[in-house]
Structures are given as C-alpha cells and as structure tokens.
Short mmCIF file of C-alpha atoms in Angstrom, two decimals:
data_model
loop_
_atom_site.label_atom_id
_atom_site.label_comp_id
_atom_site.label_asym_id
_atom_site.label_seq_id
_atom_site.Cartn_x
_atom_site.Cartn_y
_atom_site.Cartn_z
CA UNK A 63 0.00 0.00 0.00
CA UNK A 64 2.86 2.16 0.54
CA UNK A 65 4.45 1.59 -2.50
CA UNK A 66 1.05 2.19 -4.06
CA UNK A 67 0.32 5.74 -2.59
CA UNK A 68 4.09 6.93 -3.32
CA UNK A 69 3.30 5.98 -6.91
CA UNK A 70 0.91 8.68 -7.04
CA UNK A 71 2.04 10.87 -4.64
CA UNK A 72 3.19 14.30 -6.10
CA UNK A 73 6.07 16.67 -5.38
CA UNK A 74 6.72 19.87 -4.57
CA UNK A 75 7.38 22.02 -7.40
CA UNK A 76 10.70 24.55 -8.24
CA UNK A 77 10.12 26.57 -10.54
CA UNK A 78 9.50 23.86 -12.99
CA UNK A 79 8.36 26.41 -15.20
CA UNK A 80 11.43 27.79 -16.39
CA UNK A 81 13.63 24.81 -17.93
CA UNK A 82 9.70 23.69 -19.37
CA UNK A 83 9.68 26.78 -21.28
CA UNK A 84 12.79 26.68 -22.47
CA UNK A 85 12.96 22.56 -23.44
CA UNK A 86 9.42 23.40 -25.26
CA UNK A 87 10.62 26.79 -26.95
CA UNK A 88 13.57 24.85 -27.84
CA UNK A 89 11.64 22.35 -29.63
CA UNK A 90 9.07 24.16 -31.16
CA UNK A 91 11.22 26.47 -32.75
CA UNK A 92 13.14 23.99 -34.82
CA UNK A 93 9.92 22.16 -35.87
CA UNK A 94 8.18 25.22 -36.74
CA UNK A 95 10.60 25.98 -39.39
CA UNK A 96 10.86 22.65 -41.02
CA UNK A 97 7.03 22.14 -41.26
CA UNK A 98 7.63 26.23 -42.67
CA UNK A 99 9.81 24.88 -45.58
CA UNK A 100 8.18 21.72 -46.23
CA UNK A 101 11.15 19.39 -44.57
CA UNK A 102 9.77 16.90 -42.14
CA UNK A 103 11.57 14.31 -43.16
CA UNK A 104 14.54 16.01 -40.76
CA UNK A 105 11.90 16.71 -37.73
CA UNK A 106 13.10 13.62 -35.86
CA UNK A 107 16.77 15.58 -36.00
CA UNK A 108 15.79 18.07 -34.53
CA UNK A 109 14.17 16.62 -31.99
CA UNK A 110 17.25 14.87 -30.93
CA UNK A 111 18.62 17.89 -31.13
CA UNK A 112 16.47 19.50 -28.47
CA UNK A 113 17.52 17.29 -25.88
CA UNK A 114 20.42 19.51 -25.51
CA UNK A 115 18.21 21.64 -23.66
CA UNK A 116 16.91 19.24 -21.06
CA UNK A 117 20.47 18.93 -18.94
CA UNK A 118 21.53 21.06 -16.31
CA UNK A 119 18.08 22.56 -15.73
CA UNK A 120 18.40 23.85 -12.10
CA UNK A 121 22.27 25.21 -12.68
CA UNK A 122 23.54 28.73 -12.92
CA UNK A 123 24.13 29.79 -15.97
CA UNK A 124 28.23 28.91 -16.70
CA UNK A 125 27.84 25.53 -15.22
CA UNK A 126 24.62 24.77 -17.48
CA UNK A 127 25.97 25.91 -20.53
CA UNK A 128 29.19 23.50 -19.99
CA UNK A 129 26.92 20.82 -19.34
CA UNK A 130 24.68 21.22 -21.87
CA UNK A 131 27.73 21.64 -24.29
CA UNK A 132 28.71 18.26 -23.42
CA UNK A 133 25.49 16.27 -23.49
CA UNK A 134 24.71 18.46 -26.71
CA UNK A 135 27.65 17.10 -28.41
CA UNK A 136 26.80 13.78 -27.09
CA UNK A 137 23.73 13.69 -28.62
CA UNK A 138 25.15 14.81 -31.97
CA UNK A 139 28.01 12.02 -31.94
CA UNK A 140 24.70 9.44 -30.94
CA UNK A 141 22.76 10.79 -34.23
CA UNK A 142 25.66 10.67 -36.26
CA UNK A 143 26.66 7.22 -35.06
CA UNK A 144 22.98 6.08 -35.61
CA UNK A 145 22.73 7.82 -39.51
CA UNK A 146 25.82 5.63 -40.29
CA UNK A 147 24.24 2.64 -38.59
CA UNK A 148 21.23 2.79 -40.84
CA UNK A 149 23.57 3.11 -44.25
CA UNK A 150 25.02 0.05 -43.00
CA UNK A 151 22.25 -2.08 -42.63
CA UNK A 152 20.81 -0.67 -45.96
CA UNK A 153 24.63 -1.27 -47.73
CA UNK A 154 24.47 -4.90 -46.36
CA UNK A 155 20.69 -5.04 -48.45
CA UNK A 156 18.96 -5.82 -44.75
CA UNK A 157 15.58 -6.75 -44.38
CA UNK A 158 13.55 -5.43 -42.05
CA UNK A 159 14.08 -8.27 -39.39
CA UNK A 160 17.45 -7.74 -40.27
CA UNK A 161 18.46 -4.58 -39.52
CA UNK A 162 16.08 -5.33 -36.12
CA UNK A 163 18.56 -7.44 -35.00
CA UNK A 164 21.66 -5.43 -36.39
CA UNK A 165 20.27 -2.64 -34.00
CA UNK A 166 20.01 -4.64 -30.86
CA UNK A 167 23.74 -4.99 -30.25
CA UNK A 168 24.61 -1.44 -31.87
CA UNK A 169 21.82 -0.46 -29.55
CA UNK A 170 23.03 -1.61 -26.21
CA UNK A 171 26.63 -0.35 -26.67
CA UNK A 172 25.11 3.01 -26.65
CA UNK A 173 23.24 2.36 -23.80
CA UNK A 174 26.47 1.08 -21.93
CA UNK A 175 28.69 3.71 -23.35
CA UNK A 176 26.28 6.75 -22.69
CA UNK A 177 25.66 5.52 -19.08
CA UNK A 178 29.04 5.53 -18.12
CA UNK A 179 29.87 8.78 -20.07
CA UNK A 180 27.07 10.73 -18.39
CA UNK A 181 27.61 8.84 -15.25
CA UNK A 182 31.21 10.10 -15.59
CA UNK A 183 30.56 13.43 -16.20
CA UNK A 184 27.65 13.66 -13.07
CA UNK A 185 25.23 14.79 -15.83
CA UNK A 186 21.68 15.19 -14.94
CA UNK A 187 19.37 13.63 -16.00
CA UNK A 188 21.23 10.56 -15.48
CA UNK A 189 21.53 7.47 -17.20
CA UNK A 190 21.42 6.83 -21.30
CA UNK A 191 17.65 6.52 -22.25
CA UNK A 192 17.95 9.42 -24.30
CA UNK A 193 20.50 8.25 -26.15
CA UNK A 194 19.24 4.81 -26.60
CA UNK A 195 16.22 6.24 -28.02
CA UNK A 196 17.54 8.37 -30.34
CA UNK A 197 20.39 5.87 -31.75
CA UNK A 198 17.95 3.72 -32.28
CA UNK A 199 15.00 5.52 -33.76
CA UNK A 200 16.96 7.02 -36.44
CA UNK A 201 19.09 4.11 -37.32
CA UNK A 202 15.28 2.43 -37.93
CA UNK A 203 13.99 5.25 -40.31
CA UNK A 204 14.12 3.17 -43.98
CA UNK A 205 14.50 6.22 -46.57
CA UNK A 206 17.29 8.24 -44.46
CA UNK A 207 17.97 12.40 -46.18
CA UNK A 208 21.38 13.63 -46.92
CA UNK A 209 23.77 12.83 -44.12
CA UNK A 210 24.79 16.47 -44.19
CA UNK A 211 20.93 17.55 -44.17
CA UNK A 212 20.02 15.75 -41.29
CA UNK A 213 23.14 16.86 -39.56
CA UNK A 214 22.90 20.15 -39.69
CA UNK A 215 19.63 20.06 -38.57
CA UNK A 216 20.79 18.40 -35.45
CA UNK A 217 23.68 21.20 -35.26
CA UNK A 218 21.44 23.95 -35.46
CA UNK A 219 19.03 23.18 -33.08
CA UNK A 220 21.20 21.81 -30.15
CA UNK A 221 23.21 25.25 -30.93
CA UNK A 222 19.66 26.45 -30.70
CA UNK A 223 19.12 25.28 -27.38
CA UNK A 224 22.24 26.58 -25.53
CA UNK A 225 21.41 30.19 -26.90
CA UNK A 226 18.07 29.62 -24.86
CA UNK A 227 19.90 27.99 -22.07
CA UNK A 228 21.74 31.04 -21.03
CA UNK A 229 19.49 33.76 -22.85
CA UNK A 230 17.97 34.79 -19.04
CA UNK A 231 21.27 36.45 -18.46
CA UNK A 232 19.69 39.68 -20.17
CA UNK A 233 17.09 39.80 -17.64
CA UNK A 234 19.38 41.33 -14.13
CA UNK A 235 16.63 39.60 -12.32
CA UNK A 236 17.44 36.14 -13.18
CA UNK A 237 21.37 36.46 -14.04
CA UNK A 238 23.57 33.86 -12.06
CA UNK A 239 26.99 33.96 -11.79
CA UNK A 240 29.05 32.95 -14.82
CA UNK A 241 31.66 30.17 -13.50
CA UNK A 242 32.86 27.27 -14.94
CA UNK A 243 32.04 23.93 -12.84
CA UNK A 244 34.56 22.54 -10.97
CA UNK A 245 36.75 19.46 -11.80
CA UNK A 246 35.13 16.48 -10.84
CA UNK A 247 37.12 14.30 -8.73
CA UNK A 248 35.55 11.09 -8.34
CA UNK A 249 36.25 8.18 -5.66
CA UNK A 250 37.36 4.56 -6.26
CA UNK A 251 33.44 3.63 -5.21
CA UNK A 252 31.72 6.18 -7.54
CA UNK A 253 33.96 5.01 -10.68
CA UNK A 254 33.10 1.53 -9.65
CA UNK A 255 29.48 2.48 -9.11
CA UNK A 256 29.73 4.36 -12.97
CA UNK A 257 30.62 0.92 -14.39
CA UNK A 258 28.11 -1.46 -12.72
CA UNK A 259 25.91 1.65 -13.61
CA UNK A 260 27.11 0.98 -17.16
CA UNK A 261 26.96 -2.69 -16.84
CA UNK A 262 22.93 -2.93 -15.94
CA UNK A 263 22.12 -0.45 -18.66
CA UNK A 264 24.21 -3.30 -21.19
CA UNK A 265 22.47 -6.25 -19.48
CA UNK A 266 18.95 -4.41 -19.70
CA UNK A 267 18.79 -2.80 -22.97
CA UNK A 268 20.49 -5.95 -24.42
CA UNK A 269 18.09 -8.32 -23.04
CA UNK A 270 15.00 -6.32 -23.31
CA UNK A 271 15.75 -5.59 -26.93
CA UNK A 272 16.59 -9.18 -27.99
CA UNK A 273 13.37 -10.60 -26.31
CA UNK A 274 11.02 -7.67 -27.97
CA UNK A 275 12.72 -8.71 -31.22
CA UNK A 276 11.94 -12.38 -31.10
CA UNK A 277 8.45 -11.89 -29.54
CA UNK A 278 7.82 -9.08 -32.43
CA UNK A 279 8.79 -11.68 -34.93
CA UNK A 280 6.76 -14.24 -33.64
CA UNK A 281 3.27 -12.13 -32.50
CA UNK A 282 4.08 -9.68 -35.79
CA UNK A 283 5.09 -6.34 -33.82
CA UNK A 284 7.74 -4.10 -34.13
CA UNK A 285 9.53 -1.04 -32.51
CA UNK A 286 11.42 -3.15 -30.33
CA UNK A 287 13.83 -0.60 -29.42
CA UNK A 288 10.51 0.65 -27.47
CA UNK A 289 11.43 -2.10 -24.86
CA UNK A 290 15.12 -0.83 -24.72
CA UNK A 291 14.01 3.02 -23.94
CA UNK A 292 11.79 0.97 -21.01
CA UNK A 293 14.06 -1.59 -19.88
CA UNK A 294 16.42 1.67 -18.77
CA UNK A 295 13.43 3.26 -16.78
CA UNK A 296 14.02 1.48 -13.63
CA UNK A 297 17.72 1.65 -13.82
CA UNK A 298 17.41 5.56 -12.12
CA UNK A 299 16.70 5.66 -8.50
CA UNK A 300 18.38 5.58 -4.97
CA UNK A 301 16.61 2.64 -3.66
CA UNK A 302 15.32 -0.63 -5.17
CA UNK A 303 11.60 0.48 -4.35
CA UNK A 304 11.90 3.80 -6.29
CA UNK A 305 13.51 1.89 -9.15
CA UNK A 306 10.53 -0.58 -8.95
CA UNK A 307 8.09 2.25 -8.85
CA UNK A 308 9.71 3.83 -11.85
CA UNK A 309 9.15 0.71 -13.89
CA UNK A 310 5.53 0.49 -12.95
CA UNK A 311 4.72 4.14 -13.40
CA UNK A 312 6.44 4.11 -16.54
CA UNK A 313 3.55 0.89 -17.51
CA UNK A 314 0.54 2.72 -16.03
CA UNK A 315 1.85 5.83 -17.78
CA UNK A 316 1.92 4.89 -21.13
CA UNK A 317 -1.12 3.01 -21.32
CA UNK A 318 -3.07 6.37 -19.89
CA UNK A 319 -0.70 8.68 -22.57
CA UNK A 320 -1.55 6.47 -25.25
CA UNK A 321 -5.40 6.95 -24.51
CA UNK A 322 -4.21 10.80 -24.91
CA UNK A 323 -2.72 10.33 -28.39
CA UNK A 324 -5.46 8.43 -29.77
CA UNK A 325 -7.60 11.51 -29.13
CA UNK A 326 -5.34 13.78 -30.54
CA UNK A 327 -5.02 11.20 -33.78
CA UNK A 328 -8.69 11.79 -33.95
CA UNK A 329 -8.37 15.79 -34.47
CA UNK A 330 -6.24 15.42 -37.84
CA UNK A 331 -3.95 18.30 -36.99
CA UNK A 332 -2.06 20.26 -39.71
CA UNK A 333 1.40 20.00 -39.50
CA UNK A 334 2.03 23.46 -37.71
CA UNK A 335 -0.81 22.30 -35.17
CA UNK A 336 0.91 18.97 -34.35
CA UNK A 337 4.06 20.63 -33.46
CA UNK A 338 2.39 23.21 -31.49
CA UNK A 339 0.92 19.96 -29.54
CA UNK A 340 4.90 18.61 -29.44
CA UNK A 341 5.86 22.03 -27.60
CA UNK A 342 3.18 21.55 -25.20
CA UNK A 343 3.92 17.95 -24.81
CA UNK A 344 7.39 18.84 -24.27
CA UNK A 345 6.72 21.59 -21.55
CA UNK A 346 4.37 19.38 -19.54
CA UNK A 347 6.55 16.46 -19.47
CA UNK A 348 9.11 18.67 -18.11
CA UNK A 349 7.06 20.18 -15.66
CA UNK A 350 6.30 17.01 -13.95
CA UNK A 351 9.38 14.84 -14.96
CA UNK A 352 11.01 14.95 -11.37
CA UNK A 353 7.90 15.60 -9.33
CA UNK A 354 5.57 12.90 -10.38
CA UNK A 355 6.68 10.21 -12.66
CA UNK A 356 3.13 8.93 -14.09
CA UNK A 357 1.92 11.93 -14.47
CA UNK A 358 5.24 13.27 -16.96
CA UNK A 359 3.92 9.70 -19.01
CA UNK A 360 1.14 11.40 -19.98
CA UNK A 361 3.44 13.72 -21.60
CA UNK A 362 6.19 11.89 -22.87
CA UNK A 363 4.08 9.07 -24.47
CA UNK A 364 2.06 11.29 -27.40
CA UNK A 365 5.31 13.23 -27.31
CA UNK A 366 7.22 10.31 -28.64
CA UNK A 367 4.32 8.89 -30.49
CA UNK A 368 3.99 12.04 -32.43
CA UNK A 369 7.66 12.83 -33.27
CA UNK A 370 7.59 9.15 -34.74
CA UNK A 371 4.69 9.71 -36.89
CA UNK A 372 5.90 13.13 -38.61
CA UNK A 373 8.51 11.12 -40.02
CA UNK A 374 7.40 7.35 -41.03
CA UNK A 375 3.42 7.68 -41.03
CA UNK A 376 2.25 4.69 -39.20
CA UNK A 377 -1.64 3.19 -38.90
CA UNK A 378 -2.08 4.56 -35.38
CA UNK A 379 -3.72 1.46 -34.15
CA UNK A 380 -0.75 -0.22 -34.94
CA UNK A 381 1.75 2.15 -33.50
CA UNK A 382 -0.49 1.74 -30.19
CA UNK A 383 -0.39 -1.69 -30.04
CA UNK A 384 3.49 -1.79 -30.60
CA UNK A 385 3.66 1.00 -27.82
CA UNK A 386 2.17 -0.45 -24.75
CA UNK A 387 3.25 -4.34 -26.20
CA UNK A 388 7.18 -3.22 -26.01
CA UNK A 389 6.36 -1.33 -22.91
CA UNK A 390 5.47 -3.93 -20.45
CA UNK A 391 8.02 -6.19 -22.05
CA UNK A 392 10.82 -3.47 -21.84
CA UNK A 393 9.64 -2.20 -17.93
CA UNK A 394 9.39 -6.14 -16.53
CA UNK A 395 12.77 -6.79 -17.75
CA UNK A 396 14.16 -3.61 -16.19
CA UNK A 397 12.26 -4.03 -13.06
CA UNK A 398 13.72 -7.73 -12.96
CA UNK A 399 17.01 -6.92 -13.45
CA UNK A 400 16.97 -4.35 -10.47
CA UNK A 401 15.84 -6.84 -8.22
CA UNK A 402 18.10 -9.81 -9.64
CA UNK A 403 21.08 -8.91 -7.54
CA UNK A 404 18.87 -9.11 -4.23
CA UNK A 405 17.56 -12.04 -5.07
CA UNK A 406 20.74 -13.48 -5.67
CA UNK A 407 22.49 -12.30 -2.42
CA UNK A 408 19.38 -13.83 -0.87
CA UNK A 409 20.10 -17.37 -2.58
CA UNK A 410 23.47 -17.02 -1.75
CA UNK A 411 22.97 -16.73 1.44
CA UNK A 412 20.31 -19.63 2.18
CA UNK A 413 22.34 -21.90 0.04
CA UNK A 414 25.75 -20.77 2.52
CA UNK A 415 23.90 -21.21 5.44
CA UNK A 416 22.20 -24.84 4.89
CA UNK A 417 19.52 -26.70 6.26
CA UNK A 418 19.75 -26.84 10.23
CA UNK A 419 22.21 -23.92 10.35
CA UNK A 420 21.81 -20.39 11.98
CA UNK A 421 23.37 -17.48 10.41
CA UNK A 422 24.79 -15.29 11.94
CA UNK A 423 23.21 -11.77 12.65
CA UNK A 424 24.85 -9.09 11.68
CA UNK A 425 25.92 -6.26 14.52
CA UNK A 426 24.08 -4.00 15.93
CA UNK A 427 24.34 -0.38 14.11
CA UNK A 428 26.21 2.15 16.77
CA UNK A 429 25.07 5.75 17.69
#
C-alpha cells in the first residue's frame, strides 16, 4: 500500500516552469521551421537535437551551458553514429528483421557507453535513455535524407538550445553567476558504481531488446527498441523500491498517454498544429518529470508517439499496439534486473547457510 500511494504521490514544485519553457521553446522552434519549408523528413533531427536543452536545468548559468555543451555534443556524436548505422544495414541489403537485429547490439553499446559517459561526467538527467532512443529511432527510419541535411539540422538546433539555455542572463533579475564547474574528482566507489551503472544499462537494454525482437517476430510487432528506452526506466533511482516504482509508473503511464494520443489522432492536426501539440507535450513532461513520474507519461508518451509519426506515417492502431506491447516487455525486464542482484544475495545466502544452520546476525548499528 505504501508503495502504491508513493506511486501517485506528487512533489513539490521549483520553478519547474522555467527549464519547461525553455525545453518546449527549444523544440518548437526547430519544428516550426521545417514544417515552414516543407522538410519533415529532418523533424526527428531536430528533436534529438532538443535534448540539448533538457540537462543542467536547475544550474547557474556557466555551469549549465558546460553541461549542456557536453550532453549536446553527445547527442550529436549518438545521431551521427545512428545515420551511419542505418547506411550500413541498408549497404548490407537488410531486411527489415534484419536490420532489427543489427540494432540490438549497436543499440546496447550506446546504452552502456552513454551511461558511463554521463555517469562520468555527473550529468543530470542521469543514465542513457535518451541516447538509446535516439540511436535507435533514427538508425530504424528506412529512406534516411542527406547525411549532411540531417546533420545540420541536429547542429542547429542543439546550438539552438544553448542560446536559450543562457538567454535569461539579459534579464538582471534572473542572471547567475558565470563560472565554470569545478573538476570532478571522483572516488574509487563512484567510478566503480559508474561501471556497474554501465553494466545494468548493457544487461537491460540488451536483453530487453533481444526478447522484444523475437516476440515481435513471432506475435508480428515491431519497434522493439521501445522495450530498450523501457528496460532503462528502472535503472534511475536511490533505492530498489523507487527503481521498482519507476518501472511500474512508466507501464501505467503509457497506457493512460496512449489513450491521450489516440484523441489527438482523432483531431487530424495540420502539420504546424501537431508541433504546437509537441511544444506543449514537451513543456508538460518537463514540468512534472522529477515531481511525479506517471503523471510526466502522460506527456512523454504522445510526445514520442507524435515525433515518430511526422517522419514514417504509421496506422495509429498499430503504433499503439506496438507502444504499450514493447512497454510492459521493456519495464518487466528492467524491473527484474533491479531486483536480480537481491535475489541473488538472498540465494546465496540460504544456500551458505544450509539446512539446520543459523546465520549469523549481523551487529548491531552504533550511535
């Protein structure tokens, strides 16, 4: 019951307002001008892009921009990588189930390699599910534009979005002091804790992705990096019951934002309208992203849906199914892999122990 009423327990907000106007305006900008000159096939590098603009949101000013300079150019190695991915598969004349599986290993190094890079760096938000979801949505787009197009897309707006980042520094009232962060120094334990970090996002993404694959080839679904992006969700916490929580809010999430979408499928939007509902997407998932995790689903779900859908046009019923499908798949295998090691330490110890023997308890904590 506990766990249940935490799951929908909400916050305290801080100023959420201010990083959720600029991740929105730093979104809907970018959009706005491709819909503007008829180029949507490069929307879904620009969104990408934009997720320059979701790091360092509570910082001052110098220490944002560095960070955001860093995951920005992060991002743009991760789009890069996954362009070249996706001229690979087509080079090696890859079908469809193909390049599915081509993208599962590719896949999970960038989960792995992200986690530990961000993890490295102390980079909030933590953890690679960004990445993983960008590598592999646009190493899965078929029909892929000039490399140099879709690049300088991505260029633009991340560049974009560290212009916005800092842009309150003309306004006295919200200036903060221009410093550059200071060197991270980092303990045996956290660079230990950075690689089993890194090792649980490899073990997760690459098992969630691999059984979404072969379930998706037997059942007839697809998007199975879907279950990757979840997979990660419960990988972020302090304590195993947060992670847990995570996973199941992230479940219970989707299936409510995917009731959203399907009514704003129904409306038929114009382009310049479905961006408009991307901005405000953006800025609510942002709004809520720390402070309630469920409720930032509601946001994040047509958000992703949406972005998807500008740039391979999808039967929507479809796309649903595949959503909540890789979902569950993707959030039980995260969720199990968080409570593995317990479970193990648990075995380990019965099995140590033996039939008629006592272990021993463990002192009594001091002060």
């Amino acid at each position: 019951m506990k766990l249940l009423a935490e799951m929908f327990t909400i916050g305290p907000g801080n100023k959420d307002h201010h990083p959720a106007l600029r991740c929105a305006v730093g979104v809907f900008v970018p959009l706005l001008t491709l819909v503007f000159l008829g180029r949507l096939d490069l929307a879904i590098f620009a969104s990408f892009g934009a997720f320059t603009g979701i790091y360092g949101r509570g910082e001052p000013h110098g220490t944002r921009f560095a960070l955001q300079l860093r995951a920005g150019l992060l991002m743009l190695t991760v789009i890069l990588l996954a362009t070249l991915a996706a001229r690979t598969a087509t080079a090696l004349n890859l079908d469809s189930a193909g390049t599915a599986w081509l993208l599962v290993p590719a896949t999970t190094l960038v989960a792995g390699a992200c986690s530990l890079i961000i993890s490295w760096w102390r980079i909030r938000p933590a953890g690679s599910l960004f990445h993983i979801f960008a590598f592999a949505a646009i190493a899965s787009i078929p029909n892929q534009p000039p490399l140099w197009q879709a690049m300088l897309v991505a260029v633009l707006t991340s560049a974009f979005c560290l212009l916005i980042g800092f842009s309150a520094r003309v306004l006295p009232s919200h200036r903060t002091p221009w410093v550059r962060p200071r060197r991270v120094r980092r303990t045996p334990n956290e660079k230990r804790a950075a690689w089993l970090e890194g090792l649980g996002y490899l073990i997760a993404a690459g098992l969630a992705g691999s059984l979404a694959t072969w379930a998706g080839e037997l059942l007839g679904f697809g998007h199975n990096y879907w279950a990757m992006v979840a997979a990660v969700v419960p990988l972020v916490g302090h304590t195993t019951r947060h992670r847990v929580r995570r996973g199941i809010q992230r479940i219970i999430g989707t299936i409510l934002g995917l009731v959203i979408l399907a009514g704003i499928v129904l409306l038929h939007l114009e382009p310049w309208q479905t961006v408009l509902v991307m901005a405000l997407c953006q800025f609510g998932a942002e709004m809520f992203i720390i402070r309630q995790y469920l409720l930032a689903q509601l946001f994040v779900t047509p958000l992703a849906l949406i972005s998807t859908l500008l740039v391979v046009p999808s039967p929507p019923d479809i796309l649903l199914r595949d959503r909540i499908i890789e979902t569950v798949i993707g959030a039980a295998v995260g969720i199990s892999v968080v409570l593995a090691p317990g479970a193990w330490r648990r075995f380990r110890e019965r099995t140590t122990t033996g039939p008629g023997k006592v272990a021993q308890s463990p002192p009594a904590r001091q002060g």
